[in-house]
Amino acid sequence: MLEIVTFSLLNGVVYGLLLFMVSSGLTLIFSLMGVLNFAHASMFMLGAYFSYQIGRWIGFWPALVIAPLVVAAIGALIERYGLRHVHRQGHVAEILFTFGLAYVIVECVVMIWGRNPIENRVPAAIDFPAFWIFGTSYPAYKVLMMAISVGMFAFLYFAFRRTRLGLVIRAALTHPEMVAALGHDVPRIFVLVFAIGSALAALAGVIGGFALLTEPNMAAALGPIVFVVIVVGGLGSIGGAFLASMLIGIVQTFAVALDYSLLDLFSAMHVTLASDSPFHELAAVKLAQAAPMIPYLLLVVMLILRPRGLLGTREA
Amino acid sequence: MSHGVPRCALQLENVHMRFGATPVLRGVSLDVFAGERHAIIGPNGAGKSTLFNLVSGRFAPTSGSIRLDGTPIGRRTPQEIYRLGLARSFQVTNIFPRLTVFENIRCGLLWSLGCRYSFVRDVAQLQKVNARAEQVLEEIGLRDRRNVRAGVLTYAEQRALEIGITIAGDAKLILLDEPTAGMSRAEAARAVALIRGISAGRTLVMVEHDMSVVFDLADRISVLVYGEIIATDAPARIRENGAVQAAYLGTAGHA
Amino acid sequence: MKADGLAGAAADRPPITHALASLRGAPWLAAAVALAVLPYVPGLDGNFGRSLLSQMGIAAVFALSYNLLLGQTGLLSFGHAVYFGLGAYASIHLMRAIDGGLPIPMPLVPLAGAAAGLCFGMLFGAVTVRRAGVVFALISLGIGELVFAAMRILQSFSGGEEGITANRGLGPHPFGFTFGPQIQVYYVIAFWAMVSALLLAAFLRTPVGRMCNAVRDNPERAAFVGYDPVRVRFVAFSVAAMFAGLAGGLHALNYEIVAAEAVGAGRSGAVLLMVYIGGVQHFFGAVLGAVVITWLQASLSDYTGAWQLYVGLFFIAMVLFAPGGLSGLLLVHRGIVRSRAFWAVLGAYAIAAVPFTLAACGAIALLEINYRRATQPDAGATVRLLGRNLDTSTPWPWLAALALLVIGALLLRPSLARVKRAWTEASEQAKSPAAPRPAR
């Protein structure tokens, strides 16, 4: 029992940190530009694919650095030559543009790597047990994931709170016109922020590509959960995104580990439900089966109880 | 005009408003009599727009009470306050840009003429609604722009439409927030004539910076400075009030 | 279909205040005749053609319901398929009950879909319409995923990934119609499509319909004229969900199978694409988009696996260059149709079409070569394009495609400038038709 709890906790933390890595970039872009980047999870996917490809050509450690940079460049190009022309049409048009982009990126990925999942195996350099608990090993690449996400959090904190550029960006978050009037190139800042946000997602993809399946559908699988994270955490709040990511990561991981259903609960209470009762099927659903629904249930509950999210500050 | 004690259409009692730690209104008390034209003047940042926002329901006051004809409205939603008979216009034009001028006015009428959330009746056949909308269009002088999308009107036309939407319904108390802002002399004169006409039988409260408009229209004037009302009186006496001159009007005997 | 604001001119005209009764007749009559006649038009009179028309009908109803949500009330939803799918499920279960002996004729089945759509629309709507804009969009996405996950779990209700089937040929046969043949199903679909379009157009002419537009434009001001924007949105959302459910019922009737993908994100995305490409602002834009995308889906997917890529690129091009969609593009010509220079504009389009086609062929060839090589690795380096086998291990096919693309793009620039000149002249003429044409 303790073993299950410990491993679930560890894995839950890793998953939560992965979610945070992706959602922090999204929150950054949203806070600064008001753009809800539907293609953000696609950047995550590109990070996984690029690191696979670069890893095959050069090696894993260079890929860890190069893949996010390449995706950052792609993000910069998207903002500079695409999204920039849509800003004046309003937020709905921006969302639609990124929505279409997500569509196109998936098809491009298929065009290059095909429809089937690719063999994105954990590279030998990090494929060893980091430590042993309860007789089972815990893989090193997951520890690396944790280290990278903590490092990312630290980088974001340092960059935005301690550097001058970070100060300018934070000012542009709420007063872009004023910042422009002070002589800063706000469109250039937009490009920079979009690039950084995409790079963060790609970095998450490099590592996440091992933990999850690397296939063209991975963006569509992760995307909605990331959106739930930022709504539950409160739009525009990085701290909220962190809390929500950890909450969803840990709860969902625990749920997957628990192979119990309501029926089991009933029988523990010595209550039997007739097998032809309409609720039987519902009660027979195991928690592990229902795990994919948990983030969305959390979303609905949050909407009813606290619409602005955990640490939500401003209205969308 | 006065027969005995005048009835209060709008009554503010010790209204405070704070945004975070910043106090904007510091204990405003004001009685607006039924049927009068009451102007609120004061320097920028005095809190005039905030006052309007509180009365019309955009925000709720931090403390104090606001009554419309005796009914407390401090914590109500804008639509509830409208239904109780208070309509307001906006300083920054707040119209329906993709609807035509006629449809803009008609939207201002639908609730007052009892349409509610009906999904059975055809608006084109509602004779009373359409007749009243035509009448308002005539009053604000936009009849020949009737089928133009409101978003492409000139600034002055949009200001006129703004007033039109506000007065279309049967509100007994009308708040006009800087109705002649940005208008030329001629346009302002037309606006003044319009306002005079539509305020017959209703109570009007307006915020204005144009002193000629204020002294032309107002029965009484309140002066709001740094979130407090320093004087409420007839125009002539306000002009001579020393404190008002010091704070706002200036000592050169402004006309 | 916008409400016209003319006050009753004749005082003795009886006050027909019901919105439905006062829709102008001519375009609707023409549409009804067209719907009746289409399945007998040569080219469409085979099974494939009639099946395609049926699919278009279903898509049109779904798209019209989405137009109410997005185009008329300004609510961007990424989960509208929920109501379509739940309506489809309700209908397929009703069909199964009819197969088992329930004496209800099949053409009434879509009403079950509408009822289910309405109920779930009101249920989920009550929670979600309090916020608008971006938050509403995300919430709709979340609820879509929630329902999709639930459908995959509740196997006995939804049949999971494989779905639930029924037989539309069983049950009562009024007037001898079995509803087995595609032509009969088509007429049922056409009937319900007509009814839905009429009702939705009428809805927009009612007070709450007008306020939907007002809330879309300026929800704050709508409150200050007495209407609770949340309540208006709730009404619009429920009505839109009802018609989406109706479309789902038509889907169940047509395909006789409903699976979890009916509530999925793909279907929600598809209707968004349809309505946006057709033109968000206009009622008939939704129908146009539904027809075009359904046609593309049916015909392109036979030729190329990359058709989703093309639709995606088309969509992005629309967002960037033609946010009014196809209907917007058509309507923008309304101003210059009467001017003499209009023919010059058409001529300029024709001339510009040549380099555009060249460039498009080049781009498509490149995309197709890449796509097939990636998705059909066993075919090796040979790609079959336009009936010819191309050996793509040599550089020639690549260079040829690239050349087409570059030449087309280069020639496109001057021809676009020509289009612009023709337009300017036509606009000038339209404004002052008496002005003499400038000497060349």
PDB file of N, CA and C in Angstrom, chain C residues 3 16 37 40 51 55 72 76 98 143 147 152 181 201 214 229 237 249 278 282 293 298 374-375 381 391 426 432 439:
ATOM      1  N   ALA C   3     -33.847  41.111 -39.863  1.00  0.00           N
ATOM      2  CA  ALA C   3     -35.172  41.692 -39.636  1.00  0.00           C
ATOM      3  C   ALA C   3     -35.228  43.060 -40.287  1.00  0.00           C
ATOM      4  N   ILE C  16     -49.771  40.606 -37.896  1.00  0.00           N
ATOM      5  CA  ILE C  16     -49.178  39.285 -37.769  1.00  0.00           C
ATOM      6  C   ILE C  16     -47.880  39.450 -36.999  1.00  0.00           C
ATOM      7  N   VAL C  37     -35.952  19.151 -55.894  1.00  0.00           N
ATOM      8  CA  VAL C  37     -35.545  18.748 -57.240  1.00  0.00           C
ATOM      9  C   VAL C  37     -34.140  18.156 -57.308  1.00  0.00           C
ATOM     10  N   TYR C  40     -32.802  14.619 -58.280  1.00  0.00           N
ATOM     11  CA  TYR C  40     -33.070  14.104 -59.617  1.00  0.00           C
ATOM     12  C   TYR C  40     -32.230  14.783 -60.674  1.00  0.00           C
ATOM     13  N   SER C  51     -26.578  10.396 -51.318  1.00  0.00           N
ATOM     14  CA  SER C  51     -25.953  10.260 -50.015  1.00  0.00           C
ATOM     15  C   SER C  51     -25.221  11.543 -49.658  1.00  0.00           C
ATOM     16  N   GLN C  55     -25.830  14.091 -46.534  1.00  0.00           N
ATOM     17  CA  GLN C  55     -24.793  14.548 -45.609  1.00  0.00           C
ATOM     18  C   GLN C  55     -24.752  16.064 -45.532  1.00  0.00           C
ATOM     19  N   GLN C  72     -24.335  34.862 -34.339  1.00  0.00           N
ATOM     20  CA  GLN C  72     -25.386  35.768 -33.878  1.00  0.00           C
ATOM     21  C   GLN C  72     -25.224  36.188 -32.429  1.00  0.00           C
ATOM     22  N   LEU C  76     -18.069  31.567 -28.856  1.00  0.00           N
ATOM     23  CA  LEU C  76     -17.185  30.640 -29.546  1.00  0.00           C
ATOM     24  C   LEU C  76     -17.118  29.352 -28.746  1.00  0.00           C
ATOM     25  N   ILE C  98     -38.026   1.513 -31.600  1.00  0.00           N
ATOM     26  CA  ILE C  98     -38.986   1.342 -32.695  1.00  0.00           C
ATOM     27  C   ILE C  98     -38.767  -0.001 -33.379  1.00  0.00           C
ATOM     28  N   ILE C 143     -15.939  20.597 -21.385  1.00  0.00           N
ATOM     29  CA  ILE C 143     -17.162  19.799 -21.300  1.00  0.00           C
ATOM     30  C   ILE C 143     -17.221  18.809 -22.450  1.00  0.00           C
ATOM     31  N   VAL C 147     -17.670  14.801 -21.817  1.00  0.00           N
ATOM     32  CA  VAL C 147     -18.729  13.960 -22.367  1.00  0.00           C
ATOM     33  C   VAL C 147     -18.127  12.863 -23.248  1.00  0.00           C
ATOM     34  N   ARG C 152     -17.093   6.997 -23.775  1.00  0.00           N
ATOM     35  CA  ARG C 152     -16.224   5.842 -23.960  1.00  0.00           C
ATOM     36  C   ARG C 152     -16.324   4.874 -22.793  1.00  0.00           C
ATOM     37  N   PRO C 181     -34.493   3.120 -48.587  1.00  0.00           N
ATOM     38  CA  PRO C 181     -33.723   3.706 -49.691  1.00  0.00           C
ATOM     39  C   PRO C 181     -33.221   5.108 -49.345  1.00  0.00           C
ATOM     40  N   ALA C 201     -34.305  31.204 -38.662  1.00  0.00           N
ATOM     41  CA  ALA C 201     -34.407  32.546 -39.234  1.00  0.00           C
ATOM     42  C   ALA C 201     -35.474  33.347 -38.504  1.00  0.00           C
ATOM     43  N   ALA C 214     -27.400  42.003 -30.050  1.00  0.00           N
ATOM     44  CA  ALA C 214     -26.967  43.115 -29.205  1.00  0.00           C
ATOM     45  C   ALA C 214     -25.933  42.624 -28.187  1.00  0.00           C
ATOM     46  N   PRO C 229     -27.467  39.837 -19.935  1.00  0.00           N
ATOM     47  CA  PRO C 229     -26.771  39.153 -21.032  1.00  0.00           C
ATOM     48  C   PRO C 229     -26.612  37.662 -20.792  1.00  0.00           C
ATOM     49  N   PHE C 237     -27.986  29.607 -26.311  1.00  0.00           N
ATOM     50  CA  PHE C 237     -27.255  28.353 -26.162  1.00  0.00           C
ATOM     51  C   PHE C 237     -28.198  27.168 -26.200  1.00  0.00           C
ATOM     52  N   GLY C 249     -29.946  13.728 -34.654  1.00  0.00           N
ATOM     53  CA  GLY C 249     -30.998  12.761 -34.945  1.00  0.00           C
ATOM     54  C   GLY C 249     -31.026  12.393 -36.423  1.00  0.00           C
ATOM     55  N   GLY C 278     -17.565  29.312 -44.353  1.00  0.00           N
ATOM     56  CA  GLY C 278     -18.744  29.791 -45.059  1.00  0.00           C
ATOM     57  C   GLY C 278     -19.018  31.262 -44.796  1.00  0.00           C
ATOM     58  N   HIS C 282     -23.192  35.642 -41.595  1.00  0.00           N
ATOM     59  CA  HIS C 282     -24.459  35.508 -42.290  1.00  0.00           C
ATOM     60  C   HIS C 282     -25.067  34.143 -42.119  1.00  0.00           C
ATOM     61  N   ILE C 293     -17.650  22.284 -47.400  1.00  0.00           N
ATOM     62  CA  ILE C 293     -16.764  21.396 -46.646  1.00  0.00           C
ATOM     63  C   ILE C 293     -17.199  19.944 -46.788  1.00  0.00           C
ATOM     64  N   ALA C 298     -16.024  14.718 -48.956  1.00  0.00           N
ATOM     65  CA  ALA C 298     -16.430  13.516 -49.677  1.00  0.00           C
ATOM     66  C   ALA C 298     -15.558  13.289 -50.903  1.00  0.00           C
ATOM     67  N   ALA C 374       5.433   9.647 -46.789  1.00  0.00           N
ATOM     68  CA  ALA C 374       5.473   9.472 -45.336  1.00  0.00           C
ATOM     69  C   ALA C 374       4.437   8.471 -44.859  1.00  0.00           C
ATOM     70  N   THR C 375       3.269   8.477 -45.474  1.00  0.00           N
ATOM     71  CA  THR C 375       2.212   7.636 -44.944  1.00  0.00           C
ATOM     72  C   THR C 375       2.103   6.297 -45.650  1.00  0.00           C
ATOM     73  N   ALA C 381       9.510   4.883 -53.480  1.00  0.00           N
ATOM     74  CA  ALA C 381       9.708   6.248 -53.967  1.00  0.00           C
ATOM     75  C   ALA C 381       8.757   6.588 -55.091  1.00  0.00           C
ATOM     76  N   ASP C 391       8.735   8.955 -60.230  1.00  0.00           N
ATOM     77  CA  ASP C 391       9.809   8.391 -59.428  1.00  0.00           C
ATOM     78  C   ASP C 391      10.443   9.514 -58.611  1.00  0.00           C
ATOM     79  N   ALA C 426     -14.055  50.058 -60.319  1.00  0.00           N
ATOM     80  CA  ALA C 426     -15.441  49.655 -60.153  1.00  0.00           C
ATOM     81  C   ALA C 426     -16.074  50.341 -58.956  1.00  0.00           C
ATOM     82  N   SER C 432     -20.392  56.951 -58.222  1.00  0.00           N
ATOM     83  CA  SER C 432     -20.921  58.022 -59.066  1.00  0.00           C
ATOM     84  C   SER C 432     -21.093  57.495 -60.477  1.00  0.00           C
ATOM     85  N   ALA C 439      -9.928  58.492 -69.399  1.00  0.00           N
ATOM     86  CA  ALA C 439      -9.264  58.104 -70.647  1.00  0.00           C
ATOM     87  C   ALA C 439      -8.033  57.288 -70.340  1.00  0.00           C
TER      88      ALA C 439
END
